[in-house]
PDB file of C-alpha atoms in Angstrom:
ATOM      1  CA  MET A1035      24.948 -38.064  13.867  1.00  0.00           C
ATOM      2  CA  VAL A1036      25.061 -39.420  16.965  1.00  0.00           C
ATOM      3  CA  ALA A1037      27.375 -37.035  18.887  1.00  0.00           C
ATOM      4  CA  VAL A1038      25.181 -34.354  17.658  1.00  0.00           C
ATOM      5  CA  ALA A1039      22.513 -35.470  19.679  1.00  0.00           C
ATOM      6  CA  GLY A1040      24.116 -36.134  22.580  1.00  0.00           C
ATOM      7  CA  ILE A1041      25.487 -33.949  23.197  1.00  0.00           C
ATOM      8  CA  PHE A1042      22.057 -31.011  22.242  1.00  0.00           C
ATOM      9  CA  ALA A1043      20.565 -34.273  24.900  1.00  0.00           C
ATOM     10  CA  ALA A1044      23.196 -33.180  27.437  1.00  0.00           C
ATOM     11  CA  LEU A1045      23.215 -29.380  27.339  1.00  0.00           C
ATOM     12  CA  GLY A1046      19.341 -29.746  27.187  1.00  0.00           C
ATOM     13  CA  ALA A1047      19.385 -32.134  30.322  1.00  0.00           C
ATOM     14  CA  GLN A1048      21.661 -29.210  32.011  1.00  0.00           C
ATOM     15  CA  LEU A1049      20.011 -26.534  31.630  1.00  0.00           C
ATOM     16  CA  SER A1050      16.759 -27.899  32.642  1.00  0.00           C
ATOM     17  CA  THR A1051      18.353 -30.227  35.471  1.00  0.00           C
ATOM     18  CA  GLY A1052      20.503 -27.731  36.674  1.00  0.00           C
ATOM     19  CA  SER A1053      22.854 -30.495  37.167  1.00  0.00           C
ATOM     20  CA  MET A1054      26.258 -32.183  35.412  1.00  0.00           C
ATOM     21  CA  ILE A1055      25.589 -35.292  36.701  1.00  0.00           C
ATOM     22  CA  ILE A1056      22.148 -35.837  34.407  1.00  0.00           C
ATOM     23  CA  GLY A1057      23.516 -34.057  31.246  1.00  0.00           C
ATOM     24  CA  GLY A1058      26.527 -36.420  31.798  1.00  0.00           C
ATOM     25  CA  LEU A1059      23.851 -38.825  31.811  1.00  0.00           C
ATOM     26  CA  ALA A1060      21.577 -38.094  28.981  1.00  0.00           C
ATOM     27  CA  GLY A1061      25.159 -37.989  26.903  1.00  0.00           C
ATOM     28  CA  PHE A1062      26.344 -41.266  28.046  1.00  0.00           C
ATOM     29  CA  MET A1063      22.925 -42.926  27.461  1.00  0.00           C
ATOM     30  CA  VAL A1064      22.344 -41.316  23.954  1.00  0.00           C
ATOM     31  CA  PHE A1065      25.932 -42.689  22.784  1.00  0.00           C
ATOM     32  CA  THR A1066      24.879 -46.186  24.529  1.00  0.00           C
ATOM     33  CA  PHE A1067      21.470 -46.549  22.493  1.00  0.00           C
ATOM     34  CA  GLY A1068      23.122 -44.794  19.835  1.00  0.00           C
ATOM     35  CA  GLY A1069      25.922 -47.713  19.279  1.00  0.00           C
ATOM     36  CA  VAL A1070      28.597 -45.504  19.595  1.00  0.00           C
ATOM     37  CA  ILE A1071      29.491 -47.031  23.161  1.00  0.00           C
ATOM     38  CA  LYS A1072      28.331 -51.252  23.144  1.00  0.00           C
ATOM     39  CA  PHE A1073      26.434 -52.179  26.071  1.00  0.00           C
ATOM     40  CA  LYS A1074      28.381 -54.459  27.376  1.00  0.00           C
ATOM     41  CA  GLU A1075      31.947 -51.610  27.364  1.00  0.00           C
ATOM     42  CA  THR A1076      30.171 -49.253  29.042  1.00  0.00           C
ATOM     43  CA  HIS A1077      31.321 -50.183  32.390  1.00  0.00           C
ATOM     44  CA  ASP A1078      34.130 -49.853  30.865  1.00  0.00           C
ATOM     45  CA  ALA A1079      33.792 -47.061  29.543  1.00  0.00           C
ATOM     46  CA  PHE A1080      32.371 -45.073  32.606  1.00  0.00           C
ATOM     47  CA  THR A1081      35.542 -46.454  34.180  1.00  0.00           C
ATOM     48  CA  LYS A1082      37.662 -44.766  32.232  1.00  0.00           C
ATOM     49  CA  GLY A1083      35.700 -41.739  31.777  1.00  0.00           C
ATOM     50  CA  VAL A1084      35.501 -40.982  35.885  1.00  0.00           C
ATOM     51  CA  HIS A1085      40.330 -42.365  36.180  1.00  0.00           C
ATOM     52  CA  MET A1086      40.230 -39.470  33.195  1.00  0.00           C
ATOM     53  CA  MET A1087      38.172 -36.580  35.527  1.00  0.00           C
ATOM     54  CA  ALA A1088      40.482 -37.710  38.446  1.00  0.00           C
ATOM     55  CA  MET A1089      43.870 -36.865  36.645  1.00  0.00           C
ATOM     56  CA  ILE A1090      42.627 -33.665  35.356  1.00  0.00           C
ATOM     57  CA  GLY A1091      40.936 -32.600  38.659  1.00  0.00           C
ATOM     58  CA  PHE A1092      44.587 -34.145  40.484  1.00  0.00           C
ATOM     59  CA  ILE A1093      46.808 -32.114  38.192  1.00  0.00           C
ATOM     60  CA  MET A1094      44.243 -28.709  38.210  1.00  0.00           C
ATOM     61  CA  ILE A1095      44.876 -28.724  42.697  1.00  0.00           C
ATOM     62  CA  ALA A1096      48.701 -29.264  41.976  1.00  0.00           C
ATOM     63  CA  ALA A1097      48.620 -26.211  38.987  1.00  0.00           C
ATOM     64  CA  ALA A1098      46.696 -24.055  41.292  1.00  0.00           C
ATOM     65  CA  GLY A1099      48.855 -24.863  44.724  1.00  0.00           C
ATOM     66  CA  PHE A1100      52.197 -24.214  42.375  1.00  0.00           C
ATOM     67  CA  ALA A1101      50.480 -20.983  41.307  1.00  0.00           C
ATOM     68  CA  ALA A1102      49.909 -19.507  44.479  1.00  0.00           C
ATOM     69  CA  VAL A1103      53.069 -20.814  46.253  1.00  0.00           C
ATOM     70  CA  MET A1104      55.113 -18.703  43.162  1.00  0.00           C
ATOM     71  CA  LYS A1105      52.354 -16.016  43.540  1.00  0.00           C
ATOM     72  CA  GLN A1106      53.150 -16.046  47.374  1.00  0.00           C
ATOM     73  CA  THR A1107      57.281 -16.667  46.737  1.00  0.00           C
ATOM     74  CA  GLY A1108      57.163 -13.090  45.016  1.00  0.00           C
ATOM     75  CA  GLY A1109      58.969 -15.128  42.152  1.00  0.00           C
ATOM     76  CA  VAL A1110      56.209 -13.946  39.725  1.00  0.00           C
ATOM     77  CA  GLU A1111      57.047 -10.419  40.714  1.00  0.00           C
ATOM     78  CA  THR A1112      60.481 -11.268  40.147  1.00  0.00           C
ATOM     79  CA  LEU A1113      60.671 -12.401  36.139  1.00  0.00           C
ATOM     80  CA  VAL A1114      57.869  -9.634  35.339  1.00  0.00           C
ATOM     81  CA  GLU A1115      60.377  -6.487  36.174  1.00  0.00           C
ATOM     82  CA  ALA A1116      63.231  -9.124  34.199  1.00  0.00           C
ATOM     83  CA  LEU A1117      61.463 -10.235  31.197  1.00  0.00           C
ATOM     84  CA  SER A1118      60.001  -6.752  30.931  1.00  0.00           C
ATOM     85  CA  THR A1119      63.034  -4.267  31.404  1.00  0.00           C
ATOM     86  CA  SER A1120      65.255  -6.656  28.613  1.00  0.00           C
ATOM     87  CA  ILE A1121      61.774  -6.652  26.272  1.00  0.00           C
ATOM     88  CA  GLY A1122      61.439  -3.543  26.163  1.00  0.00           C
ATOM     89  CA  ASP A1123      58.845  -2.697  23.952  1.00  0.00           C
ATOM     90  CA  ASN A1124      59.515  -5.801  21.216  1.00  0.00           C
ATOM     91  CA  LYS A1125      56.294  -7.125  21.966  1.00  0.00           C
ATOM     92  CA  ALA A1126      56.868 -10.124  18.606  1.00  0.00           C
ATOM     93  CA  LEU A1127      59.328 -11.065  20.764  1.00  0.00           C
ATOM     94  CA  ALA A1128      57.494 -10.467  23.523  1.00  0.00           C
ATOM     95  CA  ALA A1129      55.237 -13.220  22.780  1.00  0.00           C
ATOM     96  CA  LEU A1130      57.484 -15.207  21.237  1.00  0.00           C
ATOM     97  CA  LEU A1131      58.502 -16.124  24.927  1.00  0.00           C
ATOM     98  CA  MET A1132      55.418 -16.604  26.619  1.00  0.00           C
ATOM     99  CA  LEU A1133      54.663 -18.996  23.915  1.00  0.00           C
ATOM    100  CA  ILE A1134      58.037 -20.970  25.062  1.00  0.00           C
ATOM    101  CA  VAL A1135      56.780 -20.112  28.224  1.00  0.00           C
ATOM    102  CA  GLY A1136      53.459 -21.930  27.832  1.00  0.00           C
ATOM    103  CA  LEU A1137      54.917 -24.698  25.109  1.00  0.00           C
ATOM    104  CA  LEU A1138      57.552 -25.820  27.921  1.00  0.00           C
ATOM    105  CA  VAL A1139      54.771 -25.554  31.235  1.00  0.00           C
ATOM    106  CA  THR A1140      52.005 -27.706  29.484  1.00  0.00           C
ATOM    107  CA  MET A1141      55.485 -30.474  27.886  1.00  0.00           C
ATOM    108  CA  GLY A1142      55.771 -30.642  31.580  1.00  0.00           C
ATOM    109  CA  ILE A1143      52.724 -30.348  33.793  1.00  0.00           C
ATOM    110  CA  GLY A1144      51.279 -33.162  30.089  1.00  0.00           C
ATOM    111  CA  SER A1145      48.172 -31.003  29.971  1.00  0.00           C
ATOM    112  CA  SER A1146      47.273 -28.120  28.138  1.00  0.00           C
ATOM    113  CA  PHE A1147      44.586 -27.817  30.107  1.00  0.00           C
ATOM    114  CA  SER A1148      46.073 -27.790  32.832  1.00  0.00           C
ATOM    115  CA  THR A1149      48.135 -25.940  32.708  1.00  0.00           C
ATOM    116  CA  ILE A1150      46.119 -22.459  32.670  1.00  0.00           C
ATOM    117  CA  PRO A1151      46.241 -21.480  36.749  1.00  0.00           C
ATOM    118  CA  ILE A1152      50.524 -21.307  36.289  1.00  0.00           C
ATOM    119  CA  ILE A1153      50.472 -19.789  32.834  1.00  0.00           C
ATOM    120  CA  ALA A1154      47.961 -17.366  34.168  1.00  0.00           C
ATOM    121  CA  THR A1155      49.930 -16.441  36.692  1.00  0.00           C
ATOM    122  CA  ILE A1156      52.792 -15.843  34.707  1.00  0.00           C
ATOM    123  CA  TYR A1157      50.852 -14.382  31.463  1.00  0.00           C
ATOM    124  CA  VAL A1158      48.601 -11.370  33.117  1.00  0.00           C
ATOM    125  CA  PRO A1159      51.154  -9.520  35.009  1.00  0.00           C
ATOM    126  CA  LEU A1160      53.864 -10.370  32.082  1.00  0.00           C
ATOM    127  CA  ALA A1161      51.563  -9.096  29.635  1.00  0.00           C
ATOM    128  CA  CYS A1162      50.370  -6.031  31.606  1.00  0.00           C
ATOM    129  CA  GLY A1163      53.814  -4.465  32.786  1.00  0.00           C
ATOM    130  CA  ILE A1164      54.836  -5.178  28.556  1.00  0.00           C
ATOM    131  CA  TRP A1165      51.656  -3.112  27.681  1.00  0.00           C
ATOM    132  CA  LEU A1166      52.464  -0.576  30.362  1.00  0.00           C
ATOM    133  CA  LEU A1167      56.002  -0.268  29.438  1.00  0.00           C
ATOM    134  CA  THR A1168      55.411   0.172  25.969  1.00  0.00           C
ATOM    135  CA  ASN A1169      52.096   2.732  26.011  1.00  0.00           C
ATOM    136  CA  GLY A1170      52.463   4.165  29.386  1.00  0.00           C
ATOM    137  CA  ASP A1171      48.956   5.401  31.630  1.00  0.00           C
ATOM    138  CA  ASP A1172      46.684   5.575  29.729  1.00  0.00           C
ATOM    139  CA  ARG A1173      42.686   4.946  29.763  1.00  0.00           C
ATOM    140  CA  THR A1174      42.650   1.208  30.347  1.00  0.00           C
ATOM    141  CA  SER A1175      46.201   1.098  32.194  1.00  0.00           C
ATOM    142  CA  TRP A1176      44.063   0.587  35.721  1.00  0.00           C
ATOM    143  CA  TYR A1177      43.071  -2.663  34.808  1.00  0.00           C
ATOM    144  CA  CYS A1178      46.308  -4.243  34.910  1.00  0.00           C
ATOM    145  CA  CYS A1179      47.970  -2.029  37.582  1.00  0.00           C
ATOM    146  CA  GLY A1180      44.975  -3.379  40.187  1.00  0.00           C
ATOM    147  CA  THR A1181      43.582   0.661  40.486  1.00  0.00           C
ATOM    148  CA  TRP A1182      40.161   0.688  40.071  1.00  0.00           C
TER     149      TRP A1182
END
């Protein structure tokens, strides 16, 4: 019950002030006054939260950098060409391979949230390549080809 009140307090404070920091502080205060976090443990809980956010931010920056390097070196296009021609029109195999690649990237980085920049760099062109290969050029292919 306190968690629901904390969510609504954080969302309400954030929407009314336009500040994510104020929203987070409101949710933290509801947890503290609701007894979820003891007052003596607030400093540790706050510090651990900041450390976790910093780690996630660092991993996201590193993953975005890796994805940018993959794009600029042309590795993504080579991978998409090789996989889309070898998979053919077997969409089940394509989905399975995409899941396996996602699993390996997630296990390598250690954070499922931080794999989004890397996986999106690979998945979107690969899915478009497989889709165009199996469906040809019809009304929605402009999105995958990038031509408006």
